PDB file of C-alpha atoms in Angstrom:
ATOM      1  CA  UNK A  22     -28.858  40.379  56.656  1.00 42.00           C
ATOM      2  CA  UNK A  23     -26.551  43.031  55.336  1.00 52.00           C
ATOM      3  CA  UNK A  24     -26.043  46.303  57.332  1.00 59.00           C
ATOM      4  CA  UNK A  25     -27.451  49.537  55.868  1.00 67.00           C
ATOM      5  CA  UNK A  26     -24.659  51.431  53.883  1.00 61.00           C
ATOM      6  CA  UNK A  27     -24.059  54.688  55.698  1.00 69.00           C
ATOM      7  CA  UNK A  28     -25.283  57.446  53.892  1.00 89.00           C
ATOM      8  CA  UNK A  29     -21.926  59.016  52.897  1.00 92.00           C
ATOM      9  CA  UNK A  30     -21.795  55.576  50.846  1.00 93.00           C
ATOM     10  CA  UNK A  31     -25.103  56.905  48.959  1.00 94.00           C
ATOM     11  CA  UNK A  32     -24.034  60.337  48.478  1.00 95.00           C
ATOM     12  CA  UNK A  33     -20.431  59.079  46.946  1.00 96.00           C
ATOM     13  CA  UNK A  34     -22.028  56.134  44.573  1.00 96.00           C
ATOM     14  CA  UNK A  35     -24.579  58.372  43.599  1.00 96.00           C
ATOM     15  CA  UNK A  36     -22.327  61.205  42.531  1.00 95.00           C
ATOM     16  CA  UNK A  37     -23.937  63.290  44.886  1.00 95.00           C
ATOM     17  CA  UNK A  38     -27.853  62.929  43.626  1.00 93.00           C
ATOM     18  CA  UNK A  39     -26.294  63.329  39.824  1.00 95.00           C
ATOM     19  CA  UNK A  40     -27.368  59.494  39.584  1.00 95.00           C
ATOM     20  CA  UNK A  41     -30.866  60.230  40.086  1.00 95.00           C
ATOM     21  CA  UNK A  42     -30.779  63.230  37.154  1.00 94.00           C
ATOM     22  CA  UNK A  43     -33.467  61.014  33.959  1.00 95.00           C
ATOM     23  CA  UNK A  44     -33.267  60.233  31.665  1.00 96.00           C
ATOM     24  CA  UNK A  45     -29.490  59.003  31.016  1.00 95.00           C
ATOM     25  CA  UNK A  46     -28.009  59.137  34.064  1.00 96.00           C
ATOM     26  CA  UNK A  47     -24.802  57.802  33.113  1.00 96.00           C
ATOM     27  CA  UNK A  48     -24.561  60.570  31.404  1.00 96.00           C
ATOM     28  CA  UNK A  49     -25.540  63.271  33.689  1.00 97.00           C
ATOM     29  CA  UNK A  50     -23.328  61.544  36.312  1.00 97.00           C
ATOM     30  CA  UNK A  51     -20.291  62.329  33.524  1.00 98.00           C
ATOM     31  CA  UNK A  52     -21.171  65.877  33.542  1.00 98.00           C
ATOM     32  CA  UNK A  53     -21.653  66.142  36.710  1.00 98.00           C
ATOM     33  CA  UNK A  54     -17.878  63.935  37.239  1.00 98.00           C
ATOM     34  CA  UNK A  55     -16.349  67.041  34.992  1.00 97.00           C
ATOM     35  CA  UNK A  56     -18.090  69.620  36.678  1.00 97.00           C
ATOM     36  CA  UNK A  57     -16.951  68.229  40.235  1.00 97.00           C
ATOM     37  CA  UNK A  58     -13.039  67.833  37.935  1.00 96.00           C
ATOM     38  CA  UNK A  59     -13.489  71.608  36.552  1.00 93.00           C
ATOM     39  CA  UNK A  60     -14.143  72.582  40.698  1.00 95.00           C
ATOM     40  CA  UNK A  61     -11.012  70.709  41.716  1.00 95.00           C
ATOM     41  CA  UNK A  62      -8.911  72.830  38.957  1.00 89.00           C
ATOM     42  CA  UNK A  63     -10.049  75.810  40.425  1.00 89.00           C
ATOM     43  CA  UNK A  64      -9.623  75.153  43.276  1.00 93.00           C
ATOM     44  CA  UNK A  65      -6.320  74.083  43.424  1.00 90.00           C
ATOM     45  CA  UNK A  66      -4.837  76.771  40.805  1.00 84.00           C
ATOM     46  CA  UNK A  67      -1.621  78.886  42.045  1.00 83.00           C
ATOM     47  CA  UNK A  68      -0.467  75.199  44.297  1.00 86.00           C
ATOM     48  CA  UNK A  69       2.575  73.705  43.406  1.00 87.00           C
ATOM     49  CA  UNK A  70       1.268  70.471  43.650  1.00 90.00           C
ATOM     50  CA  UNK A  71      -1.410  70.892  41.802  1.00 87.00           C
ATOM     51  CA  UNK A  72      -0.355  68.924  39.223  1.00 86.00           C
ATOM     52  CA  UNK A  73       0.457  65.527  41.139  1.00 91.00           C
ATOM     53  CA  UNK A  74      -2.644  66.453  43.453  1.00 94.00           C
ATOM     54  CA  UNK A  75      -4.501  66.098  39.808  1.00 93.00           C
ATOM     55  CA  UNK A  76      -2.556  63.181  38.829  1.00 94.00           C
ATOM     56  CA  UNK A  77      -3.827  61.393  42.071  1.00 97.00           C
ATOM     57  CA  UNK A  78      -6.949  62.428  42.381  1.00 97.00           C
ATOM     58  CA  UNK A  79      -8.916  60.028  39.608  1.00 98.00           C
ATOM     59  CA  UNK A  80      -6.955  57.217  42.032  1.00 98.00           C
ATOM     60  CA  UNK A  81      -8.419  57.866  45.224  1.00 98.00           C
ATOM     61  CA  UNK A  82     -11.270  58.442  43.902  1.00 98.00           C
ATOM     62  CA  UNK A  83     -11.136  54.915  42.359  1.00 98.00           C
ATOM     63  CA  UNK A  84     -11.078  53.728  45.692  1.00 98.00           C
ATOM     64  CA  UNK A  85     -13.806  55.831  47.053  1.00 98.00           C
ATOM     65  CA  UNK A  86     -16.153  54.819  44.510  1.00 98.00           C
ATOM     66  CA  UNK A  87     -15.182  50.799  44.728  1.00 98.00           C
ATOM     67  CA  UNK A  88     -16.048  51.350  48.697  1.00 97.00           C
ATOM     68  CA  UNK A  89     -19.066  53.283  48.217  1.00 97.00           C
ATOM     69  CA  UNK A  90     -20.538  51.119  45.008  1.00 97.00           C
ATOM     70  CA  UNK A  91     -19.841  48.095  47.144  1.00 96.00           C
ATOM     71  CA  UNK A  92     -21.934  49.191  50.223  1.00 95.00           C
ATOM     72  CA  UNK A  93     -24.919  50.334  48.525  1.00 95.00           C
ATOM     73  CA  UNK A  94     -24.889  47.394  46.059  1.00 95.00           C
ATOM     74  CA  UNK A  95     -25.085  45.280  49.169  1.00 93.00           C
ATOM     75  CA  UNK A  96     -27.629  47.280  50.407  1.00 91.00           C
ATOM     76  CA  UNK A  97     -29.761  47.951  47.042  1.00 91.00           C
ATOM     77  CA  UNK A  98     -29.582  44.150  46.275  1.00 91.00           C
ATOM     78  CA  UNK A  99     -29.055  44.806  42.506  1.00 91.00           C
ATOM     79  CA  UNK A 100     -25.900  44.481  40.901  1.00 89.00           C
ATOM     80  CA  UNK A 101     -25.341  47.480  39.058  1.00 90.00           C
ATOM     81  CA  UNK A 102     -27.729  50.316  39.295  1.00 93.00           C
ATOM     82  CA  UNK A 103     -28.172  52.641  37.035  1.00 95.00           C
ATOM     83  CA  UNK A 104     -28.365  55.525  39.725  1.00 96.00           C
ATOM     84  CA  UNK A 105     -24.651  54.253  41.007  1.00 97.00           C
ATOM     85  CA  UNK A 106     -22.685  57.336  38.781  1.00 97.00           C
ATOM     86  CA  UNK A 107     -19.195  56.995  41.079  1.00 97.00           C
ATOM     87  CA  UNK A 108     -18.141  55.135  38.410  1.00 98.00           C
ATOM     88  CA  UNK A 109     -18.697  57.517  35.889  1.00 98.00           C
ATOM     89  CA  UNK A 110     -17.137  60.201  38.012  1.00 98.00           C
ATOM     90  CA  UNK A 111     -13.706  57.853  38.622  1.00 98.00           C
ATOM     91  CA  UNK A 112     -13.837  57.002  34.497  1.00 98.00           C
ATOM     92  CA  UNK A 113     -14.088  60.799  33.531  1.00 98.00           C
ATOM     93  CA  UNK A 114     -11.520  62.119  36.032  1.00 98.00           C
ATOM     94  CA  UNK A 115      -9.274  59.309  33.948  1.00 98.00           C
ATOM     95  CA  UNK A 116     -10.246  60.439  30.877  1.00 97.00           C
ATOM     96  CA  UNK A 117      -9.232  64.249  31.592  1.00 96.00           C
ATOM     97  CA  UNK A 118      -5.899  63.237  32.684  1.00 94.00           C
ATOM     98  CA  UNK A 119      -4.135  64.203  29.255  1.00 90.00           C
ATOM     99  CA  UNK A 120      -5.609  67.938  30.628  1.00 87.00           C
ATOM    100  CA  UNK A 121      -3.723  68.082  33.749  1.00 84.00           C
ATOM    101  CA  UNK A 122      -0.627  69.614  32.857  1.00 69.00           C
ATOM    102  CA  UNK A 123      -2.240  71.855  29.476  1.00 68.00           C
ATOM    103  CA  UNK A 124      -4.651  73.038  32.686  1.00 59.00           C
ATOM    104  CA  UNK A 125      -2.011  74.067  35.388  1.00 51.00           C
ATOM    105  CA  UNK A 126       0.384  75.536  32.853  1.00 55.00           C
ATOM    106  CA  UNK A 127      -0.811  77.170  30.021  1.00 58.00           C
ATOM    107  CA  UNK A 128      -3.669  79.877  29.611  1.00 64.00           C
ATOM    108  CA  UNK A 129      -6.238  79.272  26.951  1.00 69.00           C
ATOM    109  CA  UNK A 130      -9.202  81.109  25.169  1.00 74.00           C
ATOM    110  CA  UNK A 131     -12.668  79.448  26.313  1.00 76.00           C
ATOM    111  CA  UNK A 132     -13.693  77.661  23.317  1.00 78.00           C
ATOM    112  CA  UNK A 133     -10.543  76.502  23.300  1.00 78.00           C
ATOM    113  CA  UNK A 134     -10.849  74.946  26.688  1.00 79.00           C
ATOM    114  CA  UNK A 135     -14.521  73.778  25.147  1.00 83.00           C
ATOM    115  CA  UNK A 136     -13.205  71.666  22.492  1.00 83.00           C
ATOM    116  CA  UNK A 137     -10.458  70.129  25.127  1.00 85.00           C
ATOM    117  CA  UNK A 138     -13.015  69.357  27.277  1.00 91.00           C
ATOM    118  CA  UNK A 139     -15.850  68.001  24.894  1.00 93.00           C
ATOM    119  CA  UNK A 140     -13.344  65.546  23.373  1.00 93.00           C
ATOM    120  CA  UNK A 141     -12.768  63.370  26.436  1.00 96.00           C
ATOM    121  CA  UNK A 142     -16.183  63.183  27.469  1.00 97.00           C
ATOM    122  CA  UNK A 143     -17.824  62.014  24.177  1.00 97.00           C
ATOM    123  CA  UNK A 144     -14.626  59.328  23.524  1.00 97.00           C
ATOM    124  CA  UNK A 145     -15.309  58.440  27.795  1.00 98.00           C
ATOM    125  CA  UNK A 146     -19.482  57.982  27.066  1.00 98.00           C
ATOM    126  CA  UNK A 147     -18.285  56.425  23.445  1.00 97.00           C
ATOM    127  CA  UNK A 148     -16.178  53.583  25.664  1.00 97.00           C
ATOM    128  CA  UNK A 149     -18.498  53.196  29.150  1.00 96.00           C
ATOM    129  CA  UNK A 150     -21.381  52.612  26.842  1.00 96.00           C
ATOM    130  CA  UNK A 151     -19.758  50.212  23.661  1.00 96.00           C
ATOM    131  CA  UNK A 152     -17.705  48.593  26.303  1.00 95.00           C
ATOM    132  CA  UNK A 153     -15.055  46.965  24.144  1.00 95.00           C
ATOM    133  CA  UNK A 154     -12.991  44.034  24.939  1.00 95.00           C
ATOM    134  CA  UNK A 155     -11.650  44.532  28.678  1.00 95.00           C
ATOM    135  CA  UNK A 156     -14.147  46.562  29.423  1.00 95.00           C
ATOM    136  CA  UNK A 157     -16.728  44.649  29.162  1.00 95.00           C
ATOM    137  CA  UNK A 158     -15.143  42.057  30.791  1.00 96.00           C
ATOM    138  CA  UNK A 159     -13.840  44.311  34.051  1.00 96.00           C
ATOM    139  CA  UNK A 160     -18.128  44.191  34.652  1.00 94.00           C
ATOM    140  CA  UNK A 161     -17.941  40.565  35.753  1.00 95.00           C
ATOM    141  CA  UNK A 162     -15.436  42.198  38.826  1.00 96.00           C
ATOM    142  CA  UNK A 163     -16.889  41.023  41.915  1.00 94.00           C
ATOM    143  CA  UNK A 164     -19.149  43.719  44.025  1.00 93.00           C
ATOM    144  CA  UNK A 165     -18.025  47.325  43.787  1.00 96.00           C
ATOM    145  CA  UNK A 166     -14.791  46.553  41.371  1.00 97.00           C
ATOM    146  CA  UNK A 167     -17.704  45.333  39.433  1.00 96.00           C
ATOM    147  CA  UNK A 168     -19.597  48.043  38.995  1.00 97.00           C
ATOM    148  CA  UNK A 169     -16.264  50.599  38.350  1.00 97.00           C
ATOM    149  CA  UNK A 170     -13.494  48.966  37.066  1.00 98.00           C
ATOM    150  CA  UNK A 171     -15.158  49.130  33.594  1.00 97.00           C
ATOM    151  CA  UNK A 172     -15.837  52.636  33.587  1.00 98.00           C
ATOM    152  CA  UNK A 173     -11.796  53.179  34.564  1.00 98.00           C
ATOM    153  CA  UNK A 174     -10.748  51.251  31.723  1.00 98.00           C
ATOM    154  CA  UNK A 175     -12.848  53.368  29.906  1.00 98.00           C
ATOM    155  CA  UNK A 176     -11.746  56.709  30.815  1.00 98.00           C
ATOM    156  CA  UNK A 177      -7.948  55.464  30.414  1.00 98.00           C
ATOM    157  CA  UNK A 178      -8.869  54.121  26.441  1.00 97.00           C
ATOM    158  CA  UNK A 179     -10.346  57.713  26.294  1.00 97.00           C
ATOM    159  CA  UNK A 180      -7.446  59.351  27.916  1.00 96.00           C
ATOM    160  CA  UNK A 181      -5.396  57.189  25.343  1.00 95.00           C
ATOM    161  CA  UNK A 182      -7.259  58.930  22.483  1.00 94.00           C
ATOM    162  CA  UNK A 183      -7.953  62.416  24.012  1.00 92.00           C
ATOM    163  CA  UNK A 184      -3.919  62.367  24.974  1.00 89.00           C
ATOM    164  CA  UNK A 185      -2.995  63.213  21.213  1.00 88.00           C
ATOM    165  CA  UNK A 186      -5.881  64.807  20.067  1.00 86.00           C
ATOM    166  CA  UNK A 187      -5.482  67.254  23.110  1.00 81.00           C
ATOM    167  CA  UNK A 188      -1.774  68.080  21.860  1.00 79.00           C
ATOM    168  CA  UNK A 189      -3.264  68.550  18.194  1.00 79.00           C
ATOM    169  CA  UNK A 190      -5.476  71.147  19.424  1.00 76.00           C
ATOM    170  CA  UNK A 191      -3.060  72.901  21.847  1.00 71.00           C
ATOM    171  CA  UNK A 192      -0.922  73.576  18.539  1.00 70.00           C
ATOM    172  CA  UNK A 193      -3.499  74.118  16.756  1.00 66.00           C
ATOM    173  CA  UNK A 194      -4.146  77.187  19.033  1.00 64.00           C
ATOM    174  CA  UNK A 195      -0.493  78.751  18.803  1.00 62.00           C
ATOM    175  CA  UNK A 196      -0.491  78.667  15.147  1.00 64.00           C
ATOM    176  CA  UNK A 197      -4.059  79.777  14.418  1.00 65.00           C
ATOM    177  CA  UNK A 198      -5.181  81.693  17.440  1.00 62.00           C
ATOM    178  CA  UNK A 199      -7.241  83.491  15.416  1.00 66.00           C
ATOM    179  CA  UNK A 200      -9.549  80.629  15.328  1.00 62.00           C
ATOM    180  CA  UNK A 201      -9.991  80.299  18.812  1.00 59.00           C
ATOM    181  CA  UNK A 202     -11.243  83.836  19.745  1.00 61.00           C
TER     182      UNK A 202
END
């Protein structure tokens, strides 16, 4: 008999109740995953280190979600539940990496920040649900590197596309900022 994950296990896999949000909750655990990214932004504006601190953060919490996934996969008995969002959480904060240094640095109208923002969450959802190639095969992972490694390979093939397509927009707002207001 397995011993019951402790409940900080639950509250991490689950994205903090965001896994139980129907119907999609791989999607509302995305939202919520940028909404809990948009909170660390803010909160960390004005520190020098804010940058690296963002760099790092999609890393630990990698790890965080691998540890919590694990326990309550053990626990749950089923292999990859749909209410396990960690995942999606660890895969978004990938996919906004391309963000990090536009956020810290440079100021930017709202829908502006909209459009940067919508881009890498459709391409993540576009990737963690299609799985192609290696990320479908990052599933078969044993336990919780199972259940999150294909999301992360996700977010980075998003971060991949979202990377350029971020930089196309960013000039796209100094030489028409009229469009942006």
């Amino acid at each position: 008999m397995t011993s019951k994950a402790p409940r900080p296990a639950w509250w991490l896999a689950t994205g903090f109740g965001s896994g139980y949000l129907r119907p999609a909750p791989g999607t509302w655990g995305s939202l919520a995953g940028l909404a809990a990214w948009l909170l660390l932004v803010w909160a960390l504006r004005g520190h020098a280190f804010a940058p690296w601190l963002l760099l790092a953060a999609p890393a630990v919490l990698t790890l965080l979600a691998v540890w919590s996934a694990d326990r309550v996969v053990k626990e749950s008995g089923q292999k990859d539940p749909s209410f396990i969002v960690a995942d999606e959480w660890a895969g978004m904060w990938f996919a906004l990496t391309p963000l990090v240094f536009t956020v810290t640095i440079q100021p930017q109208p709202w829908s502006l920040w909209a459009a940067r923002l919508v881009a890498p969450f459709l391409l993540f959802r576009l990737f963690d649900i299609w799985k192609p190639g290696p990320v479908d095969a990052a599933q078969r992972l044993p336990g919780g590197w199972g259940v999150v490694m294909d999301d992360v390979l996700a977010g980075l093939l998003a971060a991949l596309i979202a990377w350029p397509l971020d930089r196309w927009l960013g000039a796209q707002s100094l030489l028409q900022p009229e469009l942006w207001r």
